[in-house]
Amino acid sequence: MRFSGSIENRAAKEKAIDLAGESRTGLGCMALTGIYGEVERKQAIGTLHTALDYGVTLFDTAPLYGSGANEELLGDVIGSRGGTTIVTKFGLYANAQGELFRDSRPETIRSSVESSLKRLKRDRIDLLLQHRTDSRVRVDEVRVCINDLISEGKVGAFGLSCVTSNDILFWSRDGGLDAVQNELSLNTGSKRREIAIAEEESAIYMAFSPLARGILTGSRASQQGDIRMSMNGFPALRDSFRLQAEKHRATIDLEGGSHARQAIDWVLAQGSNVVAIPGCRTPNHVAEIFR
């Protein structure tokens, strides 16, 4: 089932299932184009096909990931395939030097959406997120532009990424939100207030990095080009949070399953409107989570 803005009055739980299926779990695609080290195109394609074989229907991307290469990959493998939902974003980009900058001017939003549609080979973006808020642009300007894109059939629904509880409340009361995407894992701890506010506003809560960028599964950051190598104290954090994960595992009422799956199920247990989007770089990673 395609997710669309037409279901905005339905319960957040039902919207979460519409977005990602009964499992409420989709695939975060950022790692497929090099953020955690180089990934060969053949491997990336195989990872996506494995996800499709396991029944994954939700795929999360952004123009920022690989400077558009991530969206192009999804366009080549998934394109307009029926029964799939694509989430992409606008508002956060990188210049030639790799420095990040925010830009949510209406003309930039529209240009970004048009470019994403071409790369994704789709007629509509099912869910469009503002990657980061932009204090230089008025909220009403962003809202009008998004509403126009929805009216034109180019965007199905709208949400925010990396925002506070106050942001959720403000935007919801300014015209409604379909989704919020924030980091959530055993690493971050419960964010029940944020999740509850989103649910009260009939918004899905999309949890990115539910495995804490691999910390909770013992991932090693050793490849050239792995952004985790630039994170201060990553090895120590990894070991600390692995111990924390072991502590929490004892409180999770599950039998069997991989460490990764248990960590994701903890995330999903935080609210019926929560959807997890773990990242995977290999077919084996996909199988560990979705089998």
mmCIF file of C-alpha atoms in Angstrom:
data_model
loop_
_atom_site.group_PDB
_atom_site.id
_atom_site.type_symbol
_atom_site.label_atom_id
_atom_site.label_comp_id
_atom_site.label_asym_id
_atom_site.label_seq_id
_atom_site.Cartn_x
_atom_site.Cartn_y
_atom_site.Cartn_z
ATOM 1 C CA MET A 1 0.000 0.000 0.000
ATOM 2 C CA ARG A 2 1.312 3.417 -0.898
ATOM 3 C CA PHE A 3 1.568 5.931 1.927
ATOM 4 C CA SER A 4 -0.114 9.249 1.161
ATOM 5 C CA GLY A 5 -1.245 12.433 2.780
ATOM 6 C CA SER A 6 -4.858 11.320 2.340
ATOM 7 C CA ILE A 7 -4.626 9.150 5.462
ATOM 8 C CA GLU A 8 -3.663 11.997 7.781
ATOM 9 C CA ASN A 9 -6.723 11.513 10.025
ATOM 10 C CA ARG A 10 -6.083 7.822 10.652
ATOM 11 C CA ALA A 11 -4.453 6.534 13.821
ATOM 12 C CA ALA A 12 -0.671 6.879 13.912
ATOM 13 C CA LYS A 13 -0.332 3.116 14.398
ATOM 14 C CA GLU A 14 -2.227 2.441 11.184
ATOM 15 C CA LYS A 15 -0.149 5.047 9.371
ATOM 16 C CA ALA A 16 3.038 3.328 10.583
ATOM 17 C CA ILE A 17 1.827 0.008 9.199
ATOM 18 C CA ASP A 18 0.815 1.659 5.920
ATOM 19 C CA LEU A 19 4.280 3.178 5.677
ATOM 20 C CA ALA A 20 6.406 0.107 6.438
ATOM 21 C CA GLY A 21 4.135 -2.936 6.671
ATOM 22 C CA GLU A 22 3.266 -5.043 9.703
ATOM 23 C CA SER A 23 6.943 -5.269 10.703
ATOM 24 C CA ARG A 24 7.156 -1.467 10.982
ATOM 25 C CA THR A 25 10.728 -1.800 9.727
ATOM 26 C CA GLY A 26 12.234 -0.326 6.590
ATOM 27 C CA LEU A 27 15.718 -0.010 5.149
ATOM 28 C CA GLY A 28 17.926 3.016 5.736
ATOM 29 C CA CYS A 29 19.973 3.295 2.546
ATOM 30 C CA MET A 30 22.598 5.898 3.482
ATOM 31 C CA ALA A 31 25.385 3.337 4.006
ATOM 32 C CA LEU A 32 25.012 1.937 0.487
ATOM 33 C CA THR A 33 26.917 4.843 -1.042
ATOM 34 C CA GLY A 34 29.977 5.057 1.123
ATOM 35 C CA ILE A 35 29.315 6.869 4.402
ATOM 36 C CA TYR A 36 30.738 3.915 6.379
ATOM 37 C CA GLY A 37 33.371 3.010 3.817
ATOM 38 C CA GLU A 38 33.268 2.135 0.134
ATOM 39 C CA VAL A 39 30.540 -0.229 -1.026
ATOM 40 C CA GLU A 40 30.830 -1.781 -4.477
ATOM 41 C CA ARG A 41 27.813 -1.115 -6.657
ATOM 42 C CA LYS A 42 27.221 -4.853 -7.155
ATOM 43 C CA GLN A 43 27.060 -5.320 -3.387
ATOM 44 C CA ALA A 44 24.722 -2.353 -2.949
ATOM 45 C CA ILE A 45 22.385 -3.676 -5.642
ATOM 46 C CA GLY A 46 22.455 -7.126 -4.052
ATOM 47 C CA THR A 47 21.598 -5.616 -0.685
ATOM 48 C CA LEU A 48 18.533 -3.879 -2.101
ATOM 49 C CA HIS A 49 17.379 -6.994 -3.945
ATOM 50 C CA THR A 50 17.765 -9.051 -0.771
ATOM 51 C CA ALA A 51 15.662 -6.515 1.111
ATOM 52 C CA LEU A 52 12.965 -6.758 -1.549
ATOM 53 C CA ASP A 53 13.117 -10.557 -1.365
ATOM 54 C CA TYR A 54 12.511 -10.368 2.394
ATOM 55 C CA GLY A 55 9.449 -8.232 1.808
ATOM 56 C CA VAL A 56 10.897 -4.845 2.733
ATOM 57 C CA THR A 57 8.763 -2.105 1.200
ATOM 58 C CA LEU A 58 10.104 1.090 2.831
ATOM 59 C CA PHE A 59 13.387 2.664 1.724
ATOM 60 C CA ASP A 60 14.880 5.851 3.183
ATOM 61 C CA THR A 61 17.300 8.048 1.249
ATOM 62 C CA ALA A 62 18.290 11.710 0.712
ATOM 63 C CA PRO A 63 19.979 13.901 -1.919
ATOM 64 C CA LEU A 64 22.841 14.385 0.552
ATOM 65 C CA TYR A 65 23.751 10.692 0.565
ATOM 66 C CA GLY A 66 26.449 10.266 -2.042
ATOM 67 C CA SER A 67 25.518 13.631 -3.577
ATOM 68 C CA GLY A 68 22.520 12.077 -5.296
ATOM 69 C CA ALA A 69 24.119 8.682 -5.985
ATOM 70 C CA ASN A 70 22.003 7.040 -3.288
ATOM 71 C CA GLU A 71 18.770 8.154 -4.917
ATOM 72 C CA GLU A 72 20.084 7.085 -8.322
ATOM 73 C CA LEU A 73 20.836 3.622 -6.930
ATOM 74 C CA LEU A 74 17.274 3.304 -5.657
ATOM 75 C CA GLY A 75 15.978 4.566 -8.976
ATOM 76 C CA ASP A 76 17.929 1.913 -10.879
ATOM 77 C CA VAL A 77 16.937 -0.977 -8.590
ATOM 78 C CA ILE A 78 13.448 -0.016 -7.409
ATOM 79 C CA GLY A 79 12.245 2.811 -9.630
ATOM 80 C CA SER A 80 8.461 2.923 -9.766
ATOM 81 C CA ARG A 81 8.082 -0.673 -8.559
ATOM 82 C CA GLY A 82 4.618 -1.195 -7.125
ATOM 83 C CA GLY A 83 4.140 -1.771 -3.420
ATOM 84 C CA THR A 84 7.240 0.189 -2.423
ATOM 85 C CA THR A 85 7.495 3.424 -0.464
ATOM 86 C CA ILE A 86 10.369 5.874 -0.830
ATOM 87 C CA VAL A 87 11.247 8.498 1.751
ATOM 88 C CA THR A 88 13.625 11.247 0.718
ATOM 89 C CA LYS A 89 14.509 14.694 1.986
ATOM 90 C CA PHE A 90 15.393 18.303 1.237
ATOM 91 C CA GLY A 91 17.139 21.117 3.047
ATOM 92 C CA LEU A 92 20.600 19.710 3.850
ATOM 93 C CA TYR A 93 23.346 19.591 1.253
ATOM 94 C CA ALA A 94 27.133 19.492 0.903
ATOM 95 C CA ASN A 95 29.317 21.882 -1.075
ATOM 96 C CA ALA A 96 32.348 20.914 -3.169
ATOM 97 C CA GLN A 97 34.502 20.844 -0.038
ATOM 98 C CA GLY A 98 32.121 18.482 1.712
ATOM 99 C CA GLU A 99 30.862 21.146 4.113
ATOM 100 C CA LEU A 100 27.201 20.842 5.058
ATOM 101 C CA PHE A 101 24.775 23.716 4.655
ATOM 102 C CA ARG A 102 21.027 24.189 5.084
ATOM 103 C CA ASP A 103 18.746 25.613 2.438
ATOM 104 C CA SER A 104 14.953 25.394 2.631
ATOM 105 C CA ARG A 105 14.067 28.299 0.388
ATOM 106 C CA PRO A 106 10.971 27.434 -1.664
ATOM 107 C CA GLU A 107 12.857 27.547 -4.954
ATOM 108 C CA THR A 108 15.468 25.166 -3.537
ATOM 109 C CA ILE A 109 12.806 22.788 -2.200
ATOM 110 C CA ARG A 110 11.127 22.616 -5.589
ATOM 111 C CA SER A 111 14.413 22.139 -7.439
ATOM 112 C CA SER A 112 15.466 19.439 -4.975
ATOM 113 C CA VAL A 113 12.177 17.567 -5.362
ATOM 114 C CA GLU A 114 12.329 17.687 -9.161
ATOM 115 C CA SER A 115 15.902 16.354 -9.114
ATOM 116 C CA SER A 116 14.984 13.606 -6.629
ATOM 117 C CA LEU A 117 12.066 12.470 -8.784
ATOM 118 C CA LYS A 118 14.364 12.131 -11.792
ATOM 119 C CA ARG A 119 17.012 10.208 -9.854
ATOM 120 C CA LEU A 120 14.444 7.956 -8.180
ATOM 121 C CA LYS A 121 12.585 7.392 -11.480
ATOM 122 C CA ARG A 122 9.259 7.962 -9.785
ATOM 123 C CA ASP A 123 6.311 10.259 -10.378
ATOM 124 C CA ARG A 124 5.838 11.023 -6.705
ATOM 125 C CA ILE A 125 7.850 11.138 -3.495
ATOM 126 C CA ASP A 126 5.764 9.171 -1.018
ATOM 127 C CA LEU A 127 7.118 10.937 2.062
ATOM 128 C CA LEU A 128 9.267 14.080 1.927
ATOM 129 C CA LEU A 129 11.182 15.169 5.022
ATOM 130 C CA GLN A 130 12.887 18.446 5.806
ATOM 131 C CA HIS A 131 16.356 17.062 6.554
ATOM 132 C CA ARG A 132 17.168 19.924 8.922
ATOM 133 C CA THR A 133 15.156 23.005 9.830
ATOM 134 C CA ASP A 134 16.391 26.300 8.378
ATOM 135 C CA SER A 135 16.131 29.324 10.663
ATOM 136 C CA ARG A 136 16.628 31.698 7.722
ATOM 137 C CA VAL A 137 13.377 30.642 6.053
ATOM 138 C CA ARG A 138 9.925 31.255 7.516
ATOM 139 C CA VAL A 139 7.884 28.167 8.336
ATOM 140 C CA ASP A 140 4.919 29.427 6.328
ATOM 141 C CA GLU A 141 7.111 29.682 3.207
ATOM 142 C CA VAL A 142 8.140 26.050 3.575
ATOM 143 C CA ARG A 143 4.572 24.991 4.317
ATOM 144 C CA VAL A 144 3.110 26.740 1.251
ATOM 145 C CA CYS A 145 5.735 25.185 -1.019
ATOM 146 C CA ILE A 146 5.106 21.694 0.379
ATOM 147 C CA ASN A 147 1.341 22.097 0.059
ATOM 148 C CA ASP A 148 1.770 23.139 -3.563
ATOM 149 C CA LEU A 149 3.908 20.063 -4.276
ATOM 150 C CA ILE A 150 1.311 17.825 -2.630
ATOM 151 C CA SER A 151 -1.470 19.450 -4.668
ATOM 152 C CA GLU A 152 0.554 18.840 -7.826
ATOM 153 C CA GLY A 153 0.883 15.145 -6.946
ATOM 154 C CA LYS A 154 4.667 15.286 -6.682
ATOM 155 C CA VAL A 155 4.731 14.673 -2.917
ATOM 156 C CA GLY A 156 2.471 12.371 -0.918
ATOM 157 C CA ALA A 157 3.160 13.413 2.663
ATOM 158 C CA PHE A 158 5.452 15.666 4.696
ATOM 159 C CA GLY A 159 7.565 15.366 7.820
ATOM 160 C CA LEU A 160 10.601 16.633 9.710
ATOM 161 C CA SER A 161 13.988 15.138 10.582
ATOM 162 C CA CYS A 162 16.191 15.786 13.618
ATOM 163 C CA VAL A 163 13.798 18.009 15.549
ATOM 164 C CA THR A 164 12.740 18.653 19.142
ATOM 165 C CA SER A 165 9.424 18.047 20.877
ATOM 166 C CA ASN A 166 8.683 21.765 20.579
ATOM 167 C CA ASP A 167 9.336 21.616 16.828
ATOM 168 C CA ILE A 168 6.877 18.733 16.509
ATOM 169 C CA LEU A 169 4.199 20.650 18.397
ATOM 170 C CA PHE A 170 4.782 23.874 16.463
ATOM 171 C CA TRP A 171 4.671 22.302 13.019
ATOM 172 C CA SER A 172 1.749 20.042 13.897
ATOM 173 C CA ARG A 173 -0.362 22.968 15.010
ATOM 174 C CA ASP A 174 0.724 25.000 12.011
ATOM 175 C CA GLY A 175 -0.831 22.584 9.562
ATOM 176 C CA GLY A 176 -0.042 19.034 10.567
ATOM 177 C CA LEU A 177 2.797 16.558 10.179
ATOM 178 C CA ASP A 178 2.713 13.028 8.810
ATOM 179 C CA ALA A 179 6.073 11.912 10.203
ATOM 180 C CA VAL A 180 9.034 12.766 12.389
ATOM 181 C CA GLN A 181 12.433 11.135 11.884
ATOM 182 C CA ASN A 182 14.841 11.223 14.833
ATOM 183 C CA GLU A 183 17.596 8.996 16.175
ATOM 184 C CA LEU A 184 16.398 6.310 18.586
ATOM 185 C CA SER A 185 18.223 3.279 19.964
ATOM 186 C CA LEU A 186 19.396 1.678 23.186
ATOM 187 C CA ASN A 187 22.230 4.203 22.869
ATOM 188 C CA THR A 188 19.971 7.269 23.005
ATOM 189 C CA GLY A 189 17.578 5.740 25.509
ATOM 190 C CA SER A 190 13.817 6.075 25.441
ATOM 191 C CA LYS A 191 12.270 9.184 23.920
ATOM 192 C CA ARG A 192 8.737 8.479 25.028
ATOM 193 C CA ARG A 193 7.757 12.153 25.298
ATOM 194 C CA GLU A 194 8.750 12.864 21.701
ATOM 195 C CA ILE A 195 7.068 9.674 20.531
ATOM 196 C CA ALA A 196 3.898 10.405 22.508
ATOM 197 C CA ILE A 197 3.679 13.948 21.140
ATOM 198 C CA ALA A 198 4.063 12.634 17.603
ATOM 199 C CA GLU A 199 1.373 10.029 18.235
ATOM 200 C CA GLU A 200 -1.001 12.629 19.672
ATOM 201 C CA GLU A 201 -0.538 14.584 16.457
ATOM 202 C CA SER A 202 -1.187 11.420 14.371
ATOM 203 C CA ALA A 203 2.422 11.402 13.162
ATOM 204 C CA ILE A 204 4.696 8.435 12.569
ATOM 205 C CA TYR A 205 7.973 8.408 14.519
ATOM 206 C CA MET A 206 10.735 7.094 12.253
ATOM 207 C CA ALA A 207 13.765 5.880 14.216
ATOM 208 C CA PHE A 208 17.051 6.201 12.351
ATOM 209 C CA SER A 209 20.256 4.520 13.573
ATOM 210 C CA PRO A 210 18.336 1.988 15.714
ATOM 211 C CA LEU A 211 21.582 0.005 15.970
ATOM 212 C CA ALA A 212 23.554 3.098 17.057
ATOM 213 C CA ARG A 213 25.637 3.154 13.862
ATOM 214 C CA GLY A 214 26.733 -0.416 14.468
ATOM 215 C CA ILE A 215 27.761 0.090 18.101
ATOM 216 C CA LEU A 216 25.067 -2.298 19.312
ATOM 217 C CA THR A 217 26.211 -5.062 16.987
ATOM 218 C CA GLY A 218 29.956 -4.624 17.491
ATOM 219 C CA SER A 219 30.592 -3.076 14.086
ATOM 220 C CA ARG A 220 34.199 -2.095 13.508
ATOM 221 C CA ALA A 221 34.983 1.305 12.030
ATOM 222 C CA SER A 222 38.221 0.621 10.223
ATOM 223 C CA GLN A 223 37.710 1.350 6.544
ATOM 224 C CA GLN A 224 38.983 4.417 4.774
ATOM 225 C CA GLY A 225 36.044 6.727 4.216
ATOM 226 C CA ASP A 226 34.114 5.449 7.244
ATOM 227 C CA ILE A 227 32.669 8.554 8.906
ATOM 228 C CA ARG A 228 32.719 6.799 12.267
ATOM 229 C CA MET A 229 36.516 7.098 12.254
ATOM 230 C CA SER A 230 36.056 10.852 12.754
ATOM 231 C CA MET A 231 33.744 10.402 15.739
ATOM 232 C CA ASN A 232 35.598 11.120 18.953
ATOM 233 C CA GLY A 233 35.934 8.041 21.133
ATOM 234 C CA PHE A 234 33.960 5.744 18.858
ATOM 235 C CA PRO A 235 35.703 2.512 20.009
ATOM 236 C CA ALA A 236 35.126 3.367 23.671
ATOM 237 C CA LEU A 237 31.527 4.328 22.974
ATOM 238 C CA ARG A 238 31.014 1.093 21.088
ATOM 239 C CA ASP A 239 32.251 -1.020 23.987
ATOM 240 C CA SER A 240 30.277 0.990 26.534
ATOM 241 C CA PHE A 241 27.019 0.745 24.656
ATOM 242 C CA ARG A 242 27.486 -2.935 23.883
ATOM 243 C CA LEU A 243 27.553 -3.514 27.633
ATOM 244 C CA GLN A 244 24.463 -1.324 27.939
ATOM 245 C CA ALA A 245 22.774 -3.374 25.227
ATOM 246 C CA GLU A 246 23.495 -6.598 27.110
ATOM 247 C CA LYS A 247 21.912 -5.073 30.196
ATOM 248 C CA HIS A 248 18.790 -4.064 28.304
ATOM 249 C CA ARG A 249 18.488 -7.377 26.489
ATOM 250 C CA ALA A 250 17.570 -9.057 29.744
ATOM 251 C CA THR A 251 14.523 -6.799 29.999
ATOM 252 C CA ILE A 252 13.287 -7.464 26.462
ATOM 253 C CA ASP A 253 10.605 -10.121 26.381
ATOM 254 C CA LEU A 254 11.867 -11.964 23.316
ATOM 255 C CA GLU A 255 12.932 -15.504 22.583
ATOM 256 C CA GLY A 256 15.760 -16.011 20.144
ATOM 257 C CA GLY A 257 16.553 -13.634 17.319
ATOM 258 C CA SER A 258 19.762 -11.824 16.521
ATOM 259 C CA HIS A 259 21.254 -9.079 18.651
ATOM 260 C CA ALA A 260 20.374 -6.626 15.884
ATOM 261 C CA ARG A 261 16.772 -7.817 15.738
ATOM 262 C CA GLN A 262 16.389 -7.555 19.512
ATOM 263 C CA ALA A 263 17.755 -4.011 19.500
ATOM 264 C CA ILE A 264 15.289 -3.056 16.773
ATOM 265 C CA ASP A 265 12.398 -4.699 18.597
ATOM 266 C CA TRP A 266 13.277 -2.619 21.665
ATOM 267 C CA VAL A 267 12.955 0.480 19.470
ATOM 268 C CA LEU A 268 9.589 -0.649 18.098
ATOM 269 C CA ALA A 269 8.339 -1.316 21.625
ATOM 270 C CA GLN A 270 8.703 2.386 22.448
ATOM 271 C CA GLY A 271 5.443 3.207 20.663
ATOM 272 C CA SER A 272 2.927 1.778 18.219
ATOM 273 C CA ASN A 273 3.640 4.681 15.857
ATOM 274 C CA VAL A 274 7.390 3.920 15.718
ATOM 275 C CA VAL A 275 8.991 2.710 12.484
ATOM 276 C CA ALA A 276 12.636 1.575 12.526
ATOM 277 C CA ILE A 277 14.945 2.168 9.560
ATOM 278 C CA PRO A 278 18.184 0.262 10.230
ATOM 279 C CA GLY A 279 20.968 0.698 7.721
ATOM 280 C CA CYS A 280 22.507 -2.293 5.937
ATOM 281 C CA ARG A 281 25.564 -2.565 3.701
ATOM 282 C CA THR A 282 25.418 -6.237 2.717
ATOM 283 C CA PRO A 283 22.814 -8.916 1.947
ATOM 284 C CA ASN A 284 23.896 -10.724 5.123
ATOM 285 C CA HIS A 285 23.109 -7.634 7.200
ATOM 286 C CA VAL A 286 19.635 -7.577 5.671
ATOM 287 C CA ALA A 287 19.088 -11.263 6.413
ATOM 288 C CA GLU A 288 20.150 -10.838 10.035
ATOM 289 C CA ILE A 289 17.464 -8.211 10.574
ATOM 290 C CA PHE A 290 14.586 -9.288 8.351
ATOM 291 C CA ARG A 291 14.613 -13.087 8.217
#
